[in-house]
PDB file of C-alpha atoms in Angstrom:
ATOM      1  CA  MET A   1     159.166  99.497  40.833  1.00 24.00           C
ATOM      2  CA  PHE A   2     156.182 100.776  39.078  1.00 27.00           C
ATOM      3  CA  ASN A   3     154.588 104.063  40.190  1.00 30.00           C
ATOM      4  CA  LEU A   4     151.010 104.248  40.437  1.00 32.00           C
ATOM      5  CA  LYS A   5     149.426 107.842  40.074  1.00 28.00           C
ATOM      6  CA  ARG A   6     145.796 108.544  40.824  1.00 32.00           C
ATOM      7  CA  GLY A   7     144.003 110.599  38.337  1.00 33.00           C
ATOM      8  CA  ALA A   8     140.621 112.680  38.458  1.00 30.00           C
ATOM      9  CA  ARG A   9     138.592 109.841  37.359  1.00 33.00           C
ATOM     10  CA  GLY A  10     140.714 106.914  38.110  1.00 35.00           C
ATOM     11  CA  VAL A  11     144.193 105.714  38.451  1.00 34.00           C
ATOM     12  CA  LEU A  12     146.907 105.570  35.509  1.00 32.00           C
ATOM     13  CA  LEU A  13     148.655 102.290  36.045  1.00 33.00           C
ATOM     14  CA  ALA A  14     152.058 101.915  34.364  1.00 32.00           C
ATOM     15  CA  ALA A  15     152.029  99.793  31.344  1.00 30.00           C
ATOM     16  CA  ALA A  16     153.118  96.376  32.439  1.00 31.00           C
ATOM     17  CA  THR A  17     154.737  93.435  30.588  1.00 28.00           C
ATOM     18  CA  THR A  18     152.578  91.963  27.571  1.00 29.00           C
ATOM     19  CA  ALA A  19     152.895  88.726  27.444  1.00 30.00           C
ATOM     20  CA  MET A  20     120.283  76.204  38.106  1.00 31.00           C
ATOM     21  CA  LEU A  21     121.027  73.983  41.107  1.00 29.00           C
ATOM     22  CA  SER A  22     124.205  72.474  42.603  1.00 32.00           C
ATOM     23  CA  MET A  23     124.048  68.693  42.727  1.00 30.00           C
ATOM     24  CA  PRO A  24     126.007  66.487  45.038  1.00 32.00           C
ATOM     25  CA  THR A  25     127.106  64.339  42.300  1.00 32.00           C
ATOM     26  CA  MET A  26     128.252  66.952  39.912  1.00 36.00           C
ATOM     27  CA  ALA A  27     131.575  66.238  38.290  1.00 45.00           C
ATOM     28  CA  ALA A  28     134.588  68.794  38.377  1.00 57.00           C
ATOM     29  CA  SER A  29     134.706  71.319  35.358  1.00 72.00           C
ATOM     30  CA  PRO A  30     135.873  69.552  32.188  1.00 78.00           C
ATOM     31  CA  ALA A  31     138.976  71.096  30.753  1.00 78.00           C
ATOM     32  CA  ASP A  32     137.036  73.190  27.909  1.00 87.00           C
ATOM     33  CA  LYS A  33     133.351  73.118  27.120  1.00 91.00           C
ATOM     34  CA  TYR A  34     134.014  75.638  24.181  1.00 93.00           C
ATOM     35  CA  PRO A  35     137.183  74.537  22.529  1.00 91.00           C
ATOM     36  CA  GLU A  36     136.822  76.773  19.510  1.00 92.00           C
ATOM     37  CA  SER A  37     136.898  79.804  21.654  1.00 95.00           C
ATOM     38  CA  GLN A  38     139.145  80.838  24.457  1.00 94.00           C
ATOM     39  CA  LEU A  39     136.069  81.150  26.472  1.00 96.00           C
ATOM     40  CA  TYR A  40     135.464  78.244  28.667  1.00 95.00           C
ATOM     41  CA  SER A  41     131.609  78.117  27.733  1.00 96.00           C
ATOM     42  CA  LYS A  42     129.436  79.665  25.164  1.00 97.00           C
ATOM     43  CA  PRO A  43     127.338  82.494  26.640  1.00 98.00           C
ATOM     44  CA  VAL A  44     123.731  81.497  27.586  1.00 97.00           C
ATOM     45  CA  LYS A  45     120.660  83.649  27.953  1.00 98.00           C
ATOM     46  CA  ILE A  46     119.740  84.422  31.538  1.00 98.00           C
ATOM     47  CA  ALA A  47     116.927  86.582  30.712  1.00 98.00           C
ATOM     48  CA  GLU A  48     115.904  88.960  28.070  1.00 98.00           C
ATOM     49  CA  ASP A  49     118.773  91.031  27.069  1.00 98.00           C
ATOM     50  CA  VAL A  50     120.934  89.363  29.915  1.00 98.00           C
ATOM     51  CA  TRP A  51     123.642  86.851  28.909  1.00 98.00           C
ATOM     52  CA  SER A  52     126.384  85.013  30.660  1.00 98.00           C
ATOM     53  CA  SER A  53     129.546  82.940  29.766  1.00 98.00           C
ATOM     54  CA  ILE A  54     129.758  80.733  32.797  1.00 97.00           C
ATOM     55  CA  GLY A  55     133.504  80.085  33.720  1.00 97.00           C
ATOM     56  CA  ALA A  56     135.141  76.835  34.997  1.00 95.00           C
ATOM     57  CA  THR A  57     134.520  76.331  38.621  1.00 94.00           C
ATOM     58  CA  GLN A  58     138.299  75.280  39.204  1.00 91.00           C
ATOM     59  CA  TYR A  59     141.449  77.469  39.127  1.00 90.00           C
ATOM     60  CA  TYR A  60     142.931  79.230  36.290  1.00 89.00           C
ATOM     61  CA  SER A  61     144.563  76.941  33.924  1.00 91.00           C
ATOM     62  CA  TYR A  62     146.095  77.002  30.237  1.00 92.00           C
ATOM     63  CA  GLU A  63     143.154  74.594  29.373  1.00 91.00           C
ATOM     64  CA  ASN A  64     140.393  76.766  30.492  1.00 93.00           C
ATOM     65  CA  GLY A  65     141.997  80.118  29.271  1.00 93.00           C
ATOM     66  CA  GLY A  66     141.859  81.775  32.331  1.00 94.00           C
ATOM     67  CA  HIS A  67     138.124  81.845  32.216  1.00 96.00           C
ATOM     68  CA  ASN A  68     137.205  80.602  35.790  1.00 94.00           C
ATOM     69  CA  ASN A  69     134.576  83.083  36.551  1.00 96.00           C
ATOM     70  CA  ASN A  70     131.494  84.299  35.020  1.00 98.00           C
ATOM     71  CA  LEU A  71     131.564  86.849  32.171  1.00 98.00           C
ATOM     72  CA  SER A  72     128.261  88.591  31.651  1.00 98.00           C
ATOM     73  CA  PHE A  73     126.682  91.343  29.615  1.00 98.00           C
ATOM     74  CA  VAL A  74     123.472  93.227  29.630  1.00 98.00           C
ATOM     75  CA  ILE A  75     122.123  94.744  26.034  1.00 98.00           C
ATOM     76  CA  GLY A  76     120.240  97.967  25.904  1.00 98.00           C
ATOM     77  CA  GLU A  77     119.173 100.189  23.213  1.00 98.00           C
ATOM     78  CA  LYS A  78     122.268 102.515  23.559  1.00 98.00           C
ATOM     79  CA  GLY A  79     124.768  99.980  24.062  1.00 98.00           C
ATOM     80  CA  VAL A  80     126.228  96.788  26.062  1.00 98.00           C
ATOM     81  CA  LEU A  81     127.302  96.529  29.625  1.00 98.00           C
ATOM     82  CA  VAL A  82     129.946  93.846  30.281  1.00 98.00           C
ATOM     83  CA  VAL A  83     130.365  92.671  33.773  1.00 98.00           C
ATOM     84  CA  ASN A  84     134.067  91.482  34.207  1.00 98.00           C
ATOM     85  CA  GLY A  85     136.943  92.567  31.882  1.00 98.00           C
ATOM     86  CA  GLY A  86     138.121  88.838  32.008  1.00 97.00           C
ATOM     87  CA  ALA A  87     141.469  87.524  32.868  1.00 96.00           C
ATOM     88  CA  ALA A  88     143.191  88.425  29.537  1.00 97.00           C
ATOM     89  CA  TYR A  89     143.316  90.649  26.515  1.00 98.00           C
ATOM     90  CA  LEU A  90     142.375  87.583  24.104  1.00 98.00           C
ATOM     91  CA  LEU A  91     139.785  86.480  26.453  1.00 98.00           C
ATOM     92  CA  ALA A  92     138.025  89.665  26.536  1.00 98.00           C
ATOM     93  CA  LYS A  93     138.297  89.585  22.556  1.00 98.00           C
ATOM     94  CA  ALA A  94     136.684  86.200  22.473  1.00 98.00           C
ATOM     95  CA  LEU A  95     133.689  87.369  24.612  1.00 98.00           C
ATOM     96  CA  HIS A  96     133.237  90.293  22.320  1.00 98.00           C
ATOM     97  CA  GLU A  97     133.178  88.075  19.464  1.00 98.00           C
ATOM     98  CA  GLU A  98     130.082  86.292  20.932  1.00 98.00           C
ATOM     99  CA  ILE A  99     128.395  89.586  21.772  1.00 98.00           C
ATOM    100  CA  LYS A 100     128.644  90.526  18.222  1.00 98.00           C
ATOM    101  CA  LYS A 101     126.867  87.354  17.102  1.00 98.00           C
ATOM    102  CA  ILE A 102     124.000  88.537  19.344  1.00 98.00           C
ATOM    103  CA  THR A 103     124.010  92.351  18.775  1.00 98.00           C
ATOM    104  CA  ASP A 104     125.612  95.191  16.694  1.00 98.00           C
ATOM    105  CA  LYS A 105     125.420  97.553  19.583  1.00 98.00           C
ATOM    106  CA  PRO A 106     128.767  98.692  21.093  1.00 98.00           C
ATOM    107  CA  VAL A 107     130.253  97.752  24.446  1.00 98.00           C
ATOM    108  CA  ILE A 108     130.110 101.065  26.161  1.00 98.00           C
ATOM    109  CA  TYR A 109     130.616 100.168  29.912  1.00 98.00           C
ATOM    110  CA  VAL A 110     132.878  97.186  31.588  1.00 98.00           C
ATOM    111  CA  VAL A 111     132.137  96.799  35.014  1.00 98.00           C
ATOM    112  CA  ASP A 112     134.714  94.905  37.221  1.00 98.00           C
ATOM    113  CA  GLU A 113     133.007  92.946  40.134  1.00 97.00           C
ATOM    114  CA  ASN A 114     136.341  93.396  42.231  1.00 96.00           C
ATOM    115  CA  GLY A 115     139.729  93.820  41.907  1.00 94.00           C
ATOM    116  CA  GLN A 116     140.816  90.142  41.256  1.00 94.00           C
ATOM    117  CA  SER A 117     142.877  89.231  38.131  1.00 94.00           C
ATOM    118  CA  HIS A 118     140.149  87.562  36.229  1.00 93.00           C
ATOM    119  CA  ALA A 119     137.816  90.683  36.716  1.00 95.00           C
ATOM    120  CA  ILE A 120     140.331  93.333  35.477  1.00 96.00           C
ATOM    121  CA  LEU A 121     143.101  92.030  33.223  1.00 97.00           C
ATOM    122  CA  GLY A 122     141.096  92.125  30.179  1.00 97.00           C
ATOM    123  CA  ASN A 123     140.164  95.611  30.631  1.00 98.00           C
ATOM    124  CA  GLY A 124     142.903  96.920  27.930  1.00 97.00           C
ATOM    125  CA  TYR A 125     140.724  95.114  25.334  1.00 98.00           C
ATOM    126  CA  TRP A 126     137.674  96.966  26.222  1.00 98.00           C
ATOM    127  CA  LYS A 127     139.211 100.234  26.605  1.00 97.00           C
ATOM    128  CA  GLU A 128     140.409  99.852  22.767  1.00 97.00           C
ATOM    129  CA  GLN A 129     136.635  99.448  22.138  1.00 97.00           C
ATOM    130  CA  GLY A 130     136.008 102.850  23.533  1.00 97.00           C
ATOM    131  CA  ALA A 131     134.155 101.307  26.833  1.00 98.00           C
ATOM    132  CA  THR A 132     134.226 103.070  30.169  1.00 98.00           C
ATOM    133  CA  ILE A 133     135.741 100.818  32.843  1.00 98.00           C
ATOM    134  CA  ILE A 134     133.983 101.076  36.176  1.00 98.00           C
ATOM    135  CA  ALA A 135     134.916  99.364  39.564  1.00 97.00           C
ATOM    136  CA  HIS A 136     134.493  99.967  43.527  1.00 97.00           C
ATOM    137  CA  ALA A 137     136.722 102.429  44.943  1.00 96.00           C
ATOM    138  CA  GLU A 138     138.241  99.594  47.283  1.00 95.00           C
ATOM    139  CA  ALA A 139     138.692  97.385  43.999  1.00 95.00           C
ATOM    140  CA  LEU A 140     140.847 100.106  42.660  1.00 94.00           C
ATOM    141  CA  GLU A 141     143.143  99.994  45.668  1.00 93.00           C
ATOM    142  CA  GLU A 142     143.329  96.309  45.391  1.00 91.00           C
ATOM    143  CA  VAL A 143     144.532  96.694  41.889  1.00 93.00           C
ATOM    144  CA  GLU A 144     147.119  99.184  42.950  1.00 92.00           C
ATOM    145  CA  LYS A 145     148.562  96.766  45.410  1.00 92.00           C
ATOM    146  CA  LYS A 146     148.194  93.316  43.507  1.00 93.00           C
ATOM    147  CA  GLY A 147     147.566  94.036  39.935  1.00 93.00           C
ATOM    148  CA  LEU A 148     151.142  93.506  38.540  1.00 93.00           C
ATOM    149  CA  SER A 149     151.822  90.218  40.506  1.00 92.00           C
ATOM    150  CA  GLY A 150     148.531  88.951  39.405  1.00 93.00           C
ATOM    151  CA  LEU A 151     149.528  89.804  35.637  1.00 94.00           C
ATOM    152  CA  GLU A 152     152.655  88.001  36.089  1.00 95.00           C
ATOM    153  CA  THR A 153     150.999  85.005  37.411  1.00 95.00           C
ATOM    154  CA  LEU A 154     148.542  84.850  34.670  1.00 93.00           C
ATOM    155  CA  GLN A 155     151.176  85.373  32.056  1.00 95.00           C
ATOM    156  CA  GLY A 156     152.917  82.366  33.557  1.00 96.00           C
ATOM    157  CA  ILE A 157     149.910  80.070  33.363  1.00 95.00           C
ATOM    158  CA  LEU A 158     148.372  81.150  30.219  1.00 94.00           C
ATOM    159  CA  LYS A 159     151.607  81.640  27.993  1.00 96.00           C
ATOM    160  CA  GLU A 160     150.629  82.890  24.587  1.00 97.00           C
ATOM    161  CA  GLN A 161     147.057  83.031  25.358  1.00 95.00           C
ATOM    162  CA  ALA A 162     148.197  86.260  27.516  1.00 96.00           C
ATOM    163  CA  LYS A 163     149.398  88.103  24.461  1.00 97.00           C
ATOM    164  CA  GLY A 164     148.509  91.821  24.693  1.00 97.00           C
ATOM    165  CA  THR A 165     147.376  91.608  28.221  1.00 97.00           C
ATOM    166  CA  GLU A 166     148.254  94.796  30.439  1.00 95.00           C
ATOM    167  CA  LEU A 167     146.989  96.962  33.281  1.00 93.00           C
ATOM    168  CA  VAL A 168     145.233  99.852  32.327  1.00 94.00           C
ATOM    169  CA  GLU A 169     143.344 102.883  33.670  1.00 89.00           C
ATOM    170  CA  ILE A 170     140.049 102.434  35.584  1.00 95.00           C
ATOM    171  CA  ASP A 171     138.069 105.369  34.656  1.00 97.00           C
ATOM    172  CA  GLU A 172     135.190 105.557  37.218  1.00 97.00           C
ATOM    173  CA  THR A 173     134.693 104.436  40.845  1.00 97.00           C
ATOM    174  CA  PHE A 174     131.767 104.462  43.160  1.00 97.00           C
ATOM    175  CA  ASP A 175     131.387 103.743  46.760  1.00 96.00           C
ATOM    176  CA  GLU A 176     127.857 102.553  47.553  1.00 96.00           C
ATOM    177  CA  GLU A 177     125.678 102.576  44.214  1.00 98.00           C
ATOM    178  CA  MET A 178     125.922 103.860  40.828  1.00 98.00           C
ATOM    179  CA  GLU A 179     123.153 103.629  38.139  1.00 98.00           C
ATOM    180  CA  LEU A 180     123.530 103.376  34.364  1.00 98.00           C
ATOM    181  CA  ASP A 181     121.084 103.834  31.791  1.00 97.00           C
ATOM    182  CA  LEU A 182     121.560 101.509  28.774  1.00 98.00           C
ATOM    183  CA  GLY A 183     118.590 102.723  26.947  1.00 97.00           C
ATOM    184  CA  GLY A 184     115.357 100.944  27.672  1.00 96.00           C
ATOM    185  CA  ILE A 185     117.257  98.970  30.514  1.00 97.00           C
ATOM    186  CA  THR A 186     118.613 100.081  33.823  1.00 96.00           C
ATOM    187  CA  VAL A 187     121.726  98.507  35.411  1.00 98.00           C
ATOM    188  CA  LYS A 188     122.350  99.442  39.117  1.00 98.00           C
ATOM    189  CA  LEU A 189     125.908  98.724  40.721  1.00 98.00           C
ATOM    190  CA  ILE A 190     125.601  97.984  44.465  1.00 98.00           C
ATOM    191  CA  HIS A 191     128.264  97.415  47.074  1.00 98.00           C
ATOM    192  CA  PHE A 192     126.120  95.528  49.673  1.00 98.00           C
ATOM    193  CA  GLY A 193     129.106  95.681  52.114  1.00 96.00           C
ATOM    194  CA  PRO A 194     132.023  93.171  53.171  1.00 95.00           C
ATOM    195  CA  ALA A 195     132.063  90.045  51.392  1.00 95.00           C
ATOM    196  CA  HIS A 196     134.431  87.565  49.892  1.00 94.00           C
ATOM    197  CA  SER A 197     137.059  90.079  48.800  1.00 93.00           C
ATOM    198  CA  VAL A 198     137.991  93.650  48.768  1.00 92.00           C
ATOM    199  CA  GLY A 199     135.717  95.805  46.599  1.00 94.00           C
ATOM    200  CA  ASP A 200     133.037  93.251  45.811  1.00 96.00           C
ATOM    201  CA  ILE A 201     129.981  94.553  43.986  1.00 98.00           C
ATOM    202  CA  SER A 202     126.830  93.060  42.510  1.00 98.00           C
ATOM    203  CA  VAL A 203     124.967  94.179  39.210  1.00 98.00           C
ATOM    204  CA  TYR A 204     121.275  94.573  39.213  1.00 98.00           C
ATOM    205  CA  ILE A 205     118.920  94.541  36.303  1.00 98.00           C
ATOM    206  CA  PRO A 206     115.567  95.566  37.754  1.00 98.00           C
ATOM    207  CA  GLU A 207     113.551  95.089  34.447  1.00 97.00           C
ATOM    208  CA  ARG A 208     114.571  91.576  34.282  1.00 98.00           C
ATOM    209  CA  ASN A 209     114.868  90.476  38.062  1.00 98.00           C
ATOM    210  CA  VAL A 210     118.276  89.536  37.694  1.00 98.00           C
ATOM    211  CA  VAL A 211     121.210  90.081  40.043  1.00 98.00           C
ATOM    212  CA  LEU A 212     124.520  89.341  38.902  1.00 98.00           C
ATOM    213  CA  ALA A 213     125.971  88.797  42.358  1.00 98.00           C
ATOM    214  CA  GLY A 214     129.563  88.449  41.809  1.00 97.00           C
ATOM    215  CA  ASP A 215     131.558  86.770  44.739  1.00 96.00           C
ATOM    216  CA  MET A 216     128.811  87.876  47.201  1.00 97.00           C
ATOM    217  CA  ALA A 217     127.483  84.471  46.464  1.00 98.00           C
ATOM    218  CA  PHE A 218     128.630  81.232  45.599  1.00 97.00           C
ATOM    219  CA  GLN A 219     127.264  77.732  44.326  1.00 95.00           C
ATOM    220  CA  GLN A 220     128.794  74.703  42.632  1.00 96.00           C
ATOM    221  CA  ARG A 221     132.205  75.417  43.867  1.00 95.00           C
ATOM    222  CA  MET A 222     133.433  76.077  47.467  1.00 97.00           C
ATOM    223  CA  LEU A 223     133.850  79.587  48.303  1.00 97.00           C
ATOM    224  CA  PRO A 224     137.598  80.314  49.182  1.00 96.00           C
ATOM    225  CA  VAL A 225     138.352  82.517  52.452  1.00 97.00           C
ATOM    226  CA  PHE A 226     141.170  84.900  51.649  1.00 95.00           C
ATOM    227  CA  PRO A 227     143.782  86.220  54.326  1.00 93.00           C
ATOM    228  CA  ASP A 228     141.721  89.407  54.458  1.00 91.00           C
ATOM    229  CA  THR A 229     138.177  87.787  54.203  1.00 96.00           C
ATOM    230  CA  ASP A 230     136.181  88.862  57.023  1.00 96.00           C
ATOM    231  CA  THR A 231     133.536  85.955  57.259  1.00 98.00           C
ATOM    232  CA  ALA A 232     131.858  87.615  60.298  1.00 98.00           C
ATOM    233  CA  ALA A 233     131.240  90.860  58.195  1.00 97.00           C
ATOM    234  CA  TRP A 234     130.331  88.630  55.176  1.00 98.00           C
ATOM    235  CA  LEU A 235     127.647  86.948  57.181  1.00 98.00           C
ATOM    236  CA  GLU A 236     126.377  90.472  58.498  1.00 98.00           C
ATOM    237  CA  THR A 237     126.132  91.891  54.857  1.00 98.00           C
ATOM    238  CA  TRP A 238     124.469  88.799  53.996  1.00 98.00           C
ATOM    239  CA  HIS A 239     121.813  88.919  56.513  1.00 98.00           C
ATOM    240  CA  GLU A 240     121.194  92.601  56.668  1.00 98.00           C
ATOM    241  CA  SER A 241     121.712  93.635  53.014  1.00 98.00           C
ATOM    242  CA  PHE A 242     121.979  91.022  50.412  1.00 98.00           C
ATOM    243  CA  ALA A 243     119.392  88.325  51.563  1.00 98.00           C
ATOM    244  CA  PRO A 244     116.286  90.881  51.751  1.00 98.00           C
ATOM    245  CA  PHE A 245     117.383  92.262  48.232  1.00 98.00           C
ATOM    246  CA  ALA A 246     118.252  89.094  46.253  1.00 97.00           C
ATOM    247  CA  LYS A 247     115.529  86.578  47.925  1.00 96.00           C
ATOM    248  CA  ASP A 248     113.200  86.704  45.152  1.00 96.00           C
ATOM    249  CA  LYS A 249     115.500  87.169  42.113  1.00 98.00           C
ATOM    250  CA  ILE A 250     117.263  85.446  39.509  1.00 98.00           C
ATOM    251  CA  ILE A 251     120.786  84.936  40.899  1.00 98.00           C
ATOM    252  CA  VAL A 252     124.120  84.577  38.733  1.00 98.00           C
ATOM    253  CA  PRO A 253     126.945  84.012  41.238  1.00 97.00           C
ATOM    254  CA  GLY A 254     130.434  84.856  40.386  1.00 96.00           C
ATOM    255  CA  HIS A 255     131.119  81.030  39.759  1.00 96.00           C
ATOM    256  CA  GLY A 256     128.683  78.681  38.379  1.00 95.00           C
ATOM    257  CA  GLU A 257     125.312  78.551  36.824  1.00 96.00           C
ATOM    258  CA  ALA A 258     122.375  80.798  37.263  1.00 97.00           C
ATOM    259  CA  THR A 259     120.241  79.690  40.146  1.00 98.00           C
ATOM    260  CA  ASP A 260     117.844  81.050  42.853  1.00 98.00           C
ATOM    261  CA  PHE A 261     118.457  82.730  46.187  1.00 98.00           C
ATOM    262  CA  ALA A 262     117.934  79.748  48.197  1.00 98.00           C
ATOM    263  CA  THR A 263     120.501  77.859  46.346  1.00 98.00           C
ATOM    264  CA  VAL A 264     123.269  80.534  46.870  1.00 98.00           C
ATOM    265  CA  ASP A 265     121.956  80.851  50.590  1.00 98.00           C
ATOM    266  CA  GLN A 266     122.520  77.185  51.192  1.00 98.00           C
ATOM    267  CA  TRP A 267     126.137  76.989  49.905  1.00 98.00           C
ATOM    268  CA  THR A 268     127.375  80.545  51.007  1.00 98.00           C
ATOM    269  CA  ARG A 269     125.681  81.676  54.106  1.00 98.00           C
ATOM    270  CA  GLY A 270     125.122  77.833  55.094  1.00 98.00           C
ATOM    271  CA  TYR A 271     128.567  77.194  54.539  1.00 98.00           C
ATOM    272  CA  LEU A 272     130.136  80.033  56.584  1.00 98.00           C
ATOM    273  CA  GLU A 273     127.881  79.356  59.489  1.00 98.00           C
ATOM    274  CA  TYR A 274     128.482  75.840  59.498  1.00 98.00           C
ATOM    275  CA  VAL A 275     132.547  76.083  59.538  1.00 98.00           C
ATOM    276  CA  ARG A 276     132.191  79.085  62.147  1.00 98.00           C
ATOM    277  CA  GLY A 277     130.260  76.878  64.183  1.00 98.00           C
ATOM    278  CA  LYS A 278     132.640  74.210  64.238  1.00 98.00           C
ATOM    279  CA  VAL A 279     135.522  76.598  64.985  1.00 98.00           C
ATOM    280  CA  ALA A 280     133.572  78.386  67.701  1.00 98.00           C
ATOM    281  CA  VAL A 281     133.156  74.805  69.433  1.00 98.00           C
ATOM    282  CA  LEU A 282     136.861  74.119  68.974  1.00 97.00           C
ATOM    283  CA  LEU A 283     137.822  77.508  70.595  1.00 97.00           C
ATOM    284  CA  ASP A 284     135.567  76.839  73.736  1.00 97.00           C
ATOM    285  CA  GLU A 285     137.139  73.382  74.048  1.00 96.00           C
ATOM    286  CA  GLY A 286     140.837  74.763  73.737  1.00 96.00           C
ATOM    287  CA  GLY A 287     141.411  73.319  70.197  1.00 97.00           C
ATOM    288  CA  THR A 288     144.379  74.202  68.100  1.00 97.00           C
ATOM    289  CA  LEU A 289     144.777  75.405  64.393  1.00 97.00           C
ATOM    290  CA  GLU A 290     145.856  71.948  63.550  1.00 97.00           C
ATOM    291  CA  ASP A 291     142.315  70.740  64.795  1.00 98.00           C
ATOM    292  CA  ALA A 292     140.893  73.235  62.642  1.00 98.00           C
ATOM    293  CA  TYR A 293     142.406  71.884  59.520  1.00 98.00           C
ATOM    294  CA  LYS A 294     140.604  68.410  60.506  1.00 97.00           C
ATOM    295  CA  ILE A 295     137.115  69.858  60.810  1.00 98.00           C
ATOM    296  CA  ASP A 296     134.689  67.591  59.079  1.00 98.00           C
ATOM    297  CA  GLN A 297     133.136  69.441  56.133  1.00 98.00           C
ATOM    298  CA  SER A 298     131.939  66.456  54.384  1.00 98.00           C
ATOM    299  CA  PRO A 299     128.298  68.156  53.845  1.00 97.00           C
ATOM    300  CA  TYR A 300     130.115  70.239  51.408  1.00 98.00           C
ATOM    301  CA  ALA A 301     132.663  67.486  49.921  1.00 97.00           C
ATOM    302  CA  HIS A 302     130.579  67.661  46.434  1.00 96.00           C
ATOM    303  CA  LEU A 303     131.489  71.374  45.750  1.00 96.00           C
ATOM    304  CA  ASP A 304     134.469  71.863  43.234  1.00 95.00           C
ATOM    305  CA  THR A 305     137.597  72.951  44.760  1.00 95.00           C
ATOM    306  CA  PHE A 306     136.838  71.217  47.939  1.00 97.00           C
ATOM    307  CA  LYS A 307     140.111  69.446  48.193  1.00 95.00           C
ATOM    308  CA  GLU A 308     142.200  72.685  47.512  1.00 95.00           C
ATOM    309  CA  LEU A 309     140.004  74.941  49.758  1.00 97.00           C
ATOM    310  CA  SER A 310     138.170  73.340  52.706  1.00 98.00           C
ATOM    311  CA  ALA A 311     141.080  72.662  55.223  1.00 98.00           C
ATOM    312  CA  LYS A 312     142.789  76.203  54.318  1.00 98.00           C
ATOM    313  CA  ASN A 313     139.285  77.770  54.841  1.00 98.00           C
ATOM    314  CA  ALA A 314     138.847  76.435  58.532  1.00 98.00           C
ATOM    315  CA  GLY A 315     142.499  77.443  59.465  1.00 98.00           C
ATOM    316  CA  ARG A 316     141.811  80.886  58.365  1.00 98.00           C
ATOM    317  CA  ILE A 317     138.497  81.321  60.003  1.00 98.00           C
ATOM    318  CA  PHE A 318     140.055  79.780  63.053  1.00 98.00           C
ATOM    319  CA  GLU A 319     142.751  82.398  63.239  1.00 97.00           C
ATOM    320  CA  ALA A 320     140.452  85.216  62.864  1.00 97.00           C
ATOM    321  CA  MET A 321     137.967  83.865  65.185  1.00 97.00           C
ATOM    322  CA  GLU A 322     140.795  83.666  67.664  1.00 95.00           C
ATOM    323  CA  PHE A 323     140.532  87.633  68.020  1.00 92.00           C
ATOM    324  CA  GLU A 324     137.011  88.370  67.365  1.00 90.00           C
TER     325      GLU A 324
END
């Protein structure tokens, strides 16, 4: 086993083996929209100084290079902040190559939106560039528990595209908010509360009215409910914290194109309340887990990953609501 030891500013992880609107008619993600790069898609400008390389709205695959989440960056006078280290060393390097086409400023911060593999496994590349790696304290705990297994999974999928990928130290953590000065532009890291996964945060650029929402908000692809996802708490966070803050801002979700609050509200809050409502009826009528798997979710059938996730989501929500 690997021993994980927490340092003063983070955790030293033992080196591991290298190896704007959703449309009902949208097709599943093509295999690769940017074949000359390990990136799934070329970065697009969201607002002045804010860019995002939109990932595939499918699962990890060799074809999408592990790029199935959004990799974003913010450019200031002092340097660049990257949101999400990426799923692999070479994927992070590919993003950096695109950044260097836009600016010669150094990447000084990398912020992981949570502890999932596609947020943290590319951190090693960025650390080599001298960047400070930042994540929520709970995301750090998730990395300690699942980082090595996630690395092994991605190595199996990406094969030679995983070359150089290893777990590295996360330098700084925070609990509620952290503010970073990039020079002429401010970045605020915000933990709104429990959401999709452990340690989810959003990144706000006030001068550009942009929220890089991360996995707080979904559109274009169906949100996944993990075994430890608390959908009741997610909805509470949405209503009490995220919605009042984000309602008039440009939203870049964790997966899918930039959009507005109304869109992510429809496909995130709306979906969670829809399924929870159906499950509540089942429970009142003495329904079973098998019945939950058969809940009609056809209003959401156009979302990518619907076939893979819809029944599983309903089952996990049913199991949780039995004990609420």
